[in-house]
Short mmCIF file of C-alpha atoms in Angstrom, two decimals:
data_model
loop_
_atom_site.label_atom_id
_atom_site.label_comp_id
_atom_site.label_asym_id
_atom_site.label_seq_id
_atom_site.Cartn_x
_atom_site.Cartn_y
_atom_site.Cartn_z
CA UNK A 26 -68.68 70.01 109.64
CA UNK A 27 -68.51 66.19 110.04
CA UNK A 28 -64.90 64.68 110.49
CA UNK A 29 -64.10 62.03 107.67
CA UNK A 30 -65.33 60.43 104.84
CA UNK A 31 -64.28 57.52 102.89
CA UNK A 32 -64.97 56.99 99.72
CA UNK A 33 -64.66 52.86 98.06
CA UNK A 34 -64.36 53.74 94.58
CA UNK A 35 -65.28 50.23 93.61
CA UNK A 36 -68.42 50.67 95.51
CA UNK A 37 -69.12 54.49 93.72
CA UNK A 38 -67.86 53.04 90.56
CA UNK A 39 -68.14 49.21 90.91
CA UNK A 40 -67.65 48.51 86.69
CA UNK A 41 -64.75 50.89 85.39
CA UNK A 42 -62.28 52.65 86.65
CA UNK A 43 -62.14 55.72 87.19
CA UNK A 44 -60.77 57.97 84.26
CA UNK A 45 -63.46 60.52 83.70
CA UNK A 46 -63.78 63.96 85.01
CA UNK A 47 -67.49 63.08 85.33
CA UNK A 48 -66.67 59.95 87.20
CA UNK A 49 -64.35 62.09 89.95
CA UNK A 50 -67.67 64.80 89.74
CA UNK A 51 -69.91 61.53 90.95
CA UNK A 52 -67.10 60.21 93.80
CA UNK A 53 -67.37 63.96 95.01
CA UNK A 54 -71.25 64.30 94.93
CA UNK A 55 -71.54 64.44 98.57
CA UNK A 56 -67.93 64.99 99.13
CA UNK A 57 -68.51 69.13 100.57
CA UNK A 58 -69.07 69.32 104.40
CA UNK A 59 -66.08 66.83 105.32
CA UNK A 60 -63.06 68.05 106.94
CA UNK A 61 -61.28 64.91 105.56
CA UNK A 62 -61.86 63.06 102.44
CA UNK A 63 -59.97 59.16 102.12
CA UNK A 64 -60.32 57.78 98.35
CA UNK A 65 -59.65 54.26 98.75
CA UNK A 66 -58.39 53.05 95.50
CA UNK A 67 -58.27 49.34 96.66
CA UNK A 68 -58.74 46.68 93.42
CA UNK A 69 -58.35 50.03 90.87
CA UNK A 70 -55.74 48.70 88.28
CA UNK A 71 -55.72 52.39 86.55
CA UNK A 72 -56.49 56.15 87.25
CA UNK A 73 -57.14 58.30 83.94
CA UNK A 74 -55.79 61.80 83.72
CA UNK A 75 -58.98 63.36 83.99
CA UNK A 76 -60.27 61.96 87.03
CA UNK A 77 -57.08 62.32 88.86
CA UNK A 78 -57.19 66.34 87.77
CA UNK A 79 -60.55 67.27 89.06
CA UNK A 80 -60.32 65.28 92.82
CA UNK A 81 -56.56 65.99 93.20
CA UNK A 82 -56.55 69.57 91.43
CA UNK A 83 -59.76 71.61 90.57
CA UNK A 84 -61.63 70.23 93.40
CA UNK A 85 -58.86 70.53 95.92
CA UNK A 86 -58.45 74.57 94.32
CA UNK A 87 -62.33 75.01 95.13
CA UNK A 88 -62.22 73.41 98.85
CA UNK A 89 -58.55 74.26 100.39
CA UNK A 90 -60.26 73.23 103.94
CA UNK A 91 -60.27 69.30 102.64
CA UNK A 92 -57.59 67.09 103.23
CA UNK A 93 -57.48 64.34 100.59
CA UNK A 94 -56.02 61.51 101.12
CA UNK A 95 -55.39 58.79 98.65
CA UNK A 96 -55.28 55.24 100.10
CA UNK A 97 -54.23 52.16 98.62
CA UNK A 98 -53.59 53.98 95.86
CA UNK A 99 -50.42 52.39 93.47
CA UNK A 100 -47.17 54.12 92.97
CA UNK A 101 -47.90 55.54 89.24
CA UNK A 102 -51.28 56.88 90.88
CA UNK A 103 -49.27 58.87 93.64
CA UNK A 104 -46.83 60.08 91.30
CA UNK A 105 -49.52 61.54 88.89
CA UNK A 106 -51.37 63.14 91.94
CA UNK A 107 -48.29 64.80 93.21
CA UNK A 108 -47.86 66.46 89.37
CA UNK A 109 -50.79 67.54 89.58
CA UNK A 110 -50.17 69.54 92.67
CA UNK A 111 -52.41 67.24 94.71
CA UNK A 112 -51.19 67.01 98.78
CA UNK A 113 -50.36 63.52 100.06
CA UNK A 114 -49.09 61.65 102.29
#
């Protein structure tokens, strides 16, 4: 199992942001295998419901052994992950 990943979501998803469960399912494509995952959500203005459910929730429930952890991410966007049960820190 390699150590981290990090994952530019302006380089996975370089014209919207990302607000779609099917955007979060194509951020997490290769996402299995890390022990680690960092989202950097540097230049994302907004993070839909959706999106922030499957990373920081339904994925998380399916792969307990990965750490995610949000970078850059704004205050609103930390606040929604940690109602949606998501760990942070």
């Amino acid at each position: 199992m390699e150590e981290v990943k990090t994952i530019i979501l302006k380089d996975v998803l370089p014209f919207v942001d990302p607000v779609a469960r099917s955007h979060a399912r194509r951020v997490l494509k290769d996402a299995e295998g890390y022990k680690e995952l960092v989202i950097d959500f540097r230049g994302i203005e907004f993070m839909g419901r959706g999106f922030a459910d499957e990373v920081f929730r339904v994925f998380q429930e399916e792969h307990p052994e990965i750490k995610i952890t949000p970078l850059h991410a704004s205050t609103s966007m930390l606040a929604m992950i940690r109602h949606l049960g998501g760990k942070q820190q």
